[in-house]
Short mmCIF file of N, CA and C in Angstrom, two decimals:
data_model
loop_
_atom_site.label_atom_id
_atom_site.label_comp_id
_atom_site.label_asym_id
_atom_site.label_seq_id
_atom_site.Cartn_x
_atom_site.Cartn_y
_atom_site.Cartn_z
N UNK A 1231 -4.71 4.00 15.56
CA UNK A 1231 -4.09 2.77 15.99
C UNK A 1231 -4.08 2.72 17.51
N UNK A 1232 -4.51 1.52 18.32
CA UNK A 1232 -4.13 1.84 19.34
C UNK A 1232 -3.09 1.27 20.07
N UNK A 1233 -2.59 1.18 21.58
CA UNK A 1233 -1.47 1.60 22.19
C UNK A 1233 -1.19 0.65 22.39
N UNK A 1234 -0.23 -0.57 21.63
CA UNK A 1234 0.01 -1.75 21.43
C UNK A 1234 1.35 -1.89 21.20
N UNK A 1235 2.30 -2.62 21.63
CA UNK A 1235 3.77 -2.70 21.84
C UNK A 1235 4.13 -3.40 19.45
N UNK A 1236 3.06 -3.75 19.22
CA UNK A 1236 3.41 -4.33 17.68
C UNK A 1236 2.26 -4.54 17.08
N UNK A 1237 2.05 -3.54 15.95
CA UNK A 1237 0.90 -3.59 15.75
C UNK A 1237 0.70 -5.32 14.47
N UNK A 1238 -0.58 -5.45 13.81
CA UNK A 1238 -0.92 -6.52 13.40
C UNK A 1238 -0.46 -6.25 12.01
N UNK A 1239 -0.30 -7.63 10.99
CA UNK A 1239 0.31 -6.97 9.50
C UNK A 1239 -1.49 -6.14 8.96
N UNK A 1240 -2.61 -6.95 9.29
CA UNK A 1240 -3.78 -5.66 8.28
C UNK A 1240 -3.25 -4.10 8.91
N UNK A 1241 -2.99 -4.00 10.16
CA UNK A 1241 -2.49 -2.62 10.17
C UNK A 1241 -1.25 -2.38 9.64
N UNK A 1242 -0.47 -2.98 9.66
CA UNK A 1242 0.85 -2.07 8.68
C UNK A 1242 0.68 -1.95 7.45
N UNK A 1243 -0.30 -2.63 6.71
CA UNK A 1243 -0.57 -2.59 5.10
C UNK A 1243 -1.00 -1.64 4.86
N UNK A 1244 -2.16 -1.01 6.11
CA UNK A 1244 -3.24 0.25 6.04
C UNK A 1244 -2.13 1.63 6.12
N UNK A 1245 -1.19 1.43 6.67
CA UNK A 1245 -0.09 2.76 6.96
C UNK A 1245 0.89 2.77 5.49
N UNK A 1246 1.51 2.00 5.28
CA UNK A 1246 2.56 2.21 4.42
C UNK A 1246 2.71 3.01 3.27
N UNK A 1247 1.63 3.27 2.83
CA UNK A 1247 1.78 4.48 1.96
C UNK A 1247 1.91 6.00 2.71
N UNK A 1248 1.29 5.92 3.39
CA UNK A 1248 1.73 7.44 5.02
C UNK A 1248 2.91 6.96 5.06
N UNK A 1249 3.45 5.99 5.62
CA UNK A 1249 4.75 5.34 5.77
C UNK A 1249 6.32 6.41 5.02
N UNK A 1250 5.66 6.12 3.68
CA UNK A 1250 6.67 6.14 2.29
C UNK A 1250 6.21 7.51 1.99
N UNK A 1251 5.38 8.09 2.44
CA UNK A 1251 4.98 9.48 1.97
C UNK A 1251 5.84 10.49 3.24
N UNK A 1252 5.95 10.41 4.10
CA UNK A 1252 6.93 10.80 5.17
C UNK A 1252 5.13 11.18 6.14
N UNK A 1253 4.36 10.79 6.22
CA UNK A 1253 3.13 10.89 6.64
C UNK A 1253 2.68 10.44 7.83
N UNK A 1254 3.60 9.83 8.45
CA UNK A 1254 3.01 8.80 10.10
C UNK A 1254 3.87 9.49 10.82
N UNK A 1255 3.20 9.33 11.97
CA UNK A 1255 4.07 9.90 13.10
C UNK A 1255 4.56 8.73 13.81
N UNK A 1256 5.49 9.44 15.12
CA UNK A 1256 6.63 8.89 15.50
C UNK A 1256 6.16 7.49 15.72
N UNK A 1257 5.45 7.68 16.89
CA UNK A 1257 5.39 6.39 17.05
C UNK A 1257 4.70 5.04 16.66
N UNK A 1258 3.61 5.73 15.44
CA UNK A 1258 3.12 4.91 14.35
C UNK A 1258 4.33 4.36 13.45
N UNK A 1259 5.60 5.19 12.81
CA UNK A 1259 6.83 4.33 12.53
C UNK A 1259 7.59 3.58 13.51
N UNK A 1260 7.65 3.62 14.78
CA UNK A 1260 8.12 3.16 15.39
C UNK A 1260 7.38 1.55 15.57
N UNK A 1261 5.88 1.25 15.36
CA UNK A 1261 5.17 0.63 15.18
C UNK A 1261 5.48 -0.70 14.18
N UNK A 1262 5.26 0.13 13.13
CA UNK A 1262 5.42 -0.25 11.96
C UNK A 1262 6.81 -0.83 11.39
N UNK A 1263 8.16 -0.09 12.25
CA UNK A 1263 9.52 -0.81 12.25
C UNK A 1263 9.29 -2.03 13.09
N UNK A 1264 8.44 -1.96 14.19
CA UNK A 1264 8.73 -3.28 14.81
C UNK A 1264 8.27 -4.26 14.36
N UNK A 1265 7.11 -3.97 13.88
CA UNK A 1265 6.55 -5.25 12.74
C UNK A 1265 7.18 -5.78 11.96
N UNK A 1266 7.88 -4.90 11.12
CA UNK A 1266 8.41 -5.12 9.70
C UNK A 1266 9.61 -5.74 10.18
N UNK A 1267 10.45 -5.67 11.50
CA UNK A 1267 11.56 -6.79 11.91
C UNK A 1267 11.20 -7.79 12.46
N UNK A 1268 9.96 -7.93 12.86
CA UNK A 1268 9.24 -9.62 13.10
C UNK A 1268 9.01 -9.89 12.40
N UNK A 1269 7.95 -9.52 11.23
CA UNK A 1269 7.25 -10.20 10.47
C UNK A 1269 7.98 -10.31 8.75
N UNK A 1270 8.59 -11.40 8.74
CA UNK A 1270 8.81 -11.90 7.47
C UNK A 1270 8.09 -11.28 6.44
N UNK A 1271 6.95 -12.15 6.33
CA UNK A 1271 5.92 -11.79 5.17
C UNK A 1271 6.02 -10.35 5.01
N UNK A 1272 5.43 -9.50 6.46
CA UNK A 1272 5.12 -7.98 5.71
C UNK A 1272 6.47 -7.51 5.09
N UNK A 1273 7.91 -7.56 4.95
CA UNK A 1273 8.53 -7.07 4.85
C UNK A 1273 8.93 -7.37 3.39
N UNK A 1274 8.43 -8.48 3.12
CA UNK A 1274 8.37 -9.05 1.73
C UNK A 1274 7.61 -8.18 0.93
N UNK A 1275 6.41 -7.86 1.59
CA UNK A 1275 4.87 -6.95 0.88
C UNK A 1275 5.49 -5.54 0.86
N UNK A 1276 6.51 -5.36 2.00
CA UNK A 1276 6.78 -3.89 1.75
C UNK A 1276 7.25 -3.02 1.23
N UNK A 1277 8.81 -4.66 0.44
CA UNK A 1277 9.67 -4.02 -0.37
C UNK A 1277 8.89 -3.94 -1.73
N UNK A 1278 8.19 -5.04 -2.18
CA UNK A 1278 7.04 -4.46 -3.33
C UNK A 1278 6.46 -3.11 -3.05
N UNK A 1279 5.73 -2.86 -2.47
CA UNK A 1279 4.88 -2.09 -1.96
C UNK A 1279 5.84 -0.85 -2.24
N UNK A 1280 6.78 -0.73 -1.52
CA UNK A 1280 8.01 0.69 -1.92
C UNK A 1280 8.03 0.64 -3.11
N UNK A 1281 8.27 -0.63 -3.72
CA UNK A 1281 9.03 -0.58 -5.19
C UNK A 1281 7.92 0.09 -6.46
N UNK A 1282 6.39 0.01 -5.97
CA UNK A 1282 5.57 0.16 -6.44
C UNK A 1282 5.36 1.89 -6.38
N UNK A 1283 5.44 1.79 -5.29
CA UNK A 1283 5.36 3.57 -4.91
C UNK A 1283 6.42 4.11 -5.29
N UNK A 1284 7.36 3.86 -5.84
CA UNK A 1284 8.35 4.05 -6.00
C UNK A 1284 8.31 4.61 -7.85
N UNK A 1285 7.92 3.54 -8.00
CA UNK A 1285 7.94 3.46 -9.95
C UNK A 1285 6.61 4.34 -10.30
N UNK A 1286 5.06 4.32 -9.11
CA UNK A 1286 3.88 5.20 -9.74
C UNK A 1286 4.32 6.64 -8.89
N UNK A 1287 4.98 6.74 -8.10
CA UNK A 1287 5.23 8.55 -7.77
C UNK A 1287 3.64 9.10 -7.45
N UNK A 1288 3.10 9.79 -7.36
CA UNK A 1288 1.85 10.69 -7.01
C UNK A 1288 1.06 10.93 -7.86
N UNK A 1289 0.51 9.79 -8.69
CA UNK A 1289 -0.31 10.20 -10.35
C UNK A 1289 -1.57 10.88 -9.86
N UNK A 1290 -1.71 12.40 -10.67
CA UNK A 1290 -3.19 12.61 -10.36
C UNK A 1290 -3.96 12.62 -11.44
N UNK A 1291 -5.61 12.75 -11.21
CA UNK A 1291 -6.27 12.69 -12.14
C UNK A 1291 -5.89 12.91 -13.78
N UNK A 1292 -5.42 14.20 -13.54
CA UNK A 1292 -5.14 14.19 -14.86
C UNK A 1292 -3.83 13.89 -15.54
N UNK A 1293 -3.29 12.70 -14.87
CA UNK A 1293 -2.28 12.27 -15.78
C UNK A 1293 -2.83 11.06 -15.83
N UNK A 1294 -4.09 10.66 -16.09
CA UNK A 1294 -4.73 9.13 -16.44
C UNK A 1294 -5.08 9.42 -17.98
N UNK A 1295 -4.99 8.44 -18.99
CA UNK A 1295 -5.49 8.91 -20.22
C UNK A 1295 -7.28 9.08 -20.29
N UNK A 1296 -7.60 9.68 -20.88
CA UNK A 1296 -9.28 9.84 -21.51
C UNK A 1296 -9.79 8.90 -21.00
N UNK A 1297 -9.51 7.82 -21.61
CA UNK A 1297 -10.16 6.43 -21.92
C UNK A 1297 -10.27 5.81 -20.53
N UNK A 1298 -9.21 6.39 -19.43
CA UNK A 1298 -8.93 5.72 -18.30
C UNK A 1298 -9.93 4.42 -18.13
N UNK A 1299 -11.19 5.15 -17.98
CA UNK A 1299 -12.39 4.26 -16.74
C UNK A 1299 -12.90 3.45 -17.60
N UNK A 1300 -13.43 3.79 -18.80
CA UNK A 1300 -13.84 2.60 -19.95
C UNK A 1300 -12.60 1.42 -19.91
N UNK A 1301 -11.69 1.40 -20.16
CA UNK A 1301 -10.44 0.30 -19.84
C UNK A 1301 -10.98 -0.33 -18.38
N UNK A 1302 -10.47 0.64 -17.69
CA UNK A 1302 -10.29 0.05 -16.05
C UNK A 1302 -11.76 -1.07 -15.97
N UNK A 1303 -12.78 -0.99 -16.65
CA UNK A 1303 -14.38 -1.08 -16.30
C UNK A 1303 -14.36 -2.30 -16.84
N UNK A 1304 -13.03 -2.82 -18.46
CA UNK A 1304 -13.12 -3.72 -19.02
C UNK A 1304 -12.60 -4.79 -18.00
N UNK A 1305 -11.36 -4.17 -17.70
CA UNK A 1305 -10.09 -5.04 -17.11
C UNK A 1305 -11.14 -5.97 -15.77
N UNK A 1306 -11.71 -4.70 -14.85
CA UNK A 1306 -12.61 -5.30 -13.79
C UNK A 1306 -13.80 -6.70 -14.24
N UNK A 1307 -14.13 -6.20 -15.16
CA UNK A 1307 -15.15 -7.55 -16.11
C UNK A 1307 -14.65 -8.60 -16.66
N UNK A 1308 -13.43 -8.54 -17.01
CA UNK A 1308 -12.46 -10.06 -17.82
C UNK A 1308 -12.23 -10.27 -16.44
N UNK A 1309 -11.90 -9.83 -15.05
CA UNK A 1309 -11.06 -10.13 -14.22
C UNK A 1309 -12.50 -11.26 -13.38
N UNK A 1310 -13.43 -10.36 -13.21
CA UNK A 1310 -14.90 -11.51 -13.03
C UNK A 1310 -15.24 -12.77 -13.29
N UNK A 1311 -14.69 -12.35 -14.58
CA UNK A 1311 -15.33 -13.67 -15.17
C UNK A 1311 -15.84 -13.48 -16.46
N UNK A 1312 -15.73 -11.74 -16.89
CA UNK A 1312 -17.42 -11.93 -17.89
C UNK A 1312 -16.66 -11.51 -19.39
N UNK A 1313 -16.06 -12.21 -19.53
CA UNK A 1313 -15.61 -12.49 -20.77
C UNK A 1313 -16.67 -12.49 -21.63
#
């Protein structure tokens, strides 16, 4: 990031999981607080965004079922179009 008194919301979207993971440094949160008290919107995206990280915790590979990618492969194709 560079040395900017508030950074932009595509950059605070790109941090927030470092954010919520205890993962950014100082003054990348310090950053990222100042945004999130200007900017309406991101703060809207963020409390989702927590709430999300919040409810999936750190899933790794192998807590996806078998089937994972065959599903995921469907969902991506109805979501296309290709019903």
């Amino acid at each position: 990031m560079n040395a900017r008194i508030l950074m932009n919301c595509r950059e605070s979207y790109q941090v927030l999981s470092d954010y919520l993971d205890g993962e950014l440094g100082v003054v990348d949160r310090m950053w990222l607080r100042g945004h999130l008290m200007m900017c309406g919107k991101c703060r809207v995206y963020f409390e989702q965004f927590r709430k999300v990280h919040e409810l999936t915790g750190d899933p790794q590979p192998e807590d996806l079922p078998a089937d994972f990618e065959e599903v995921f492969a469907e969902v991506l194709r109805r979501w296309k179009g290709g019903e």
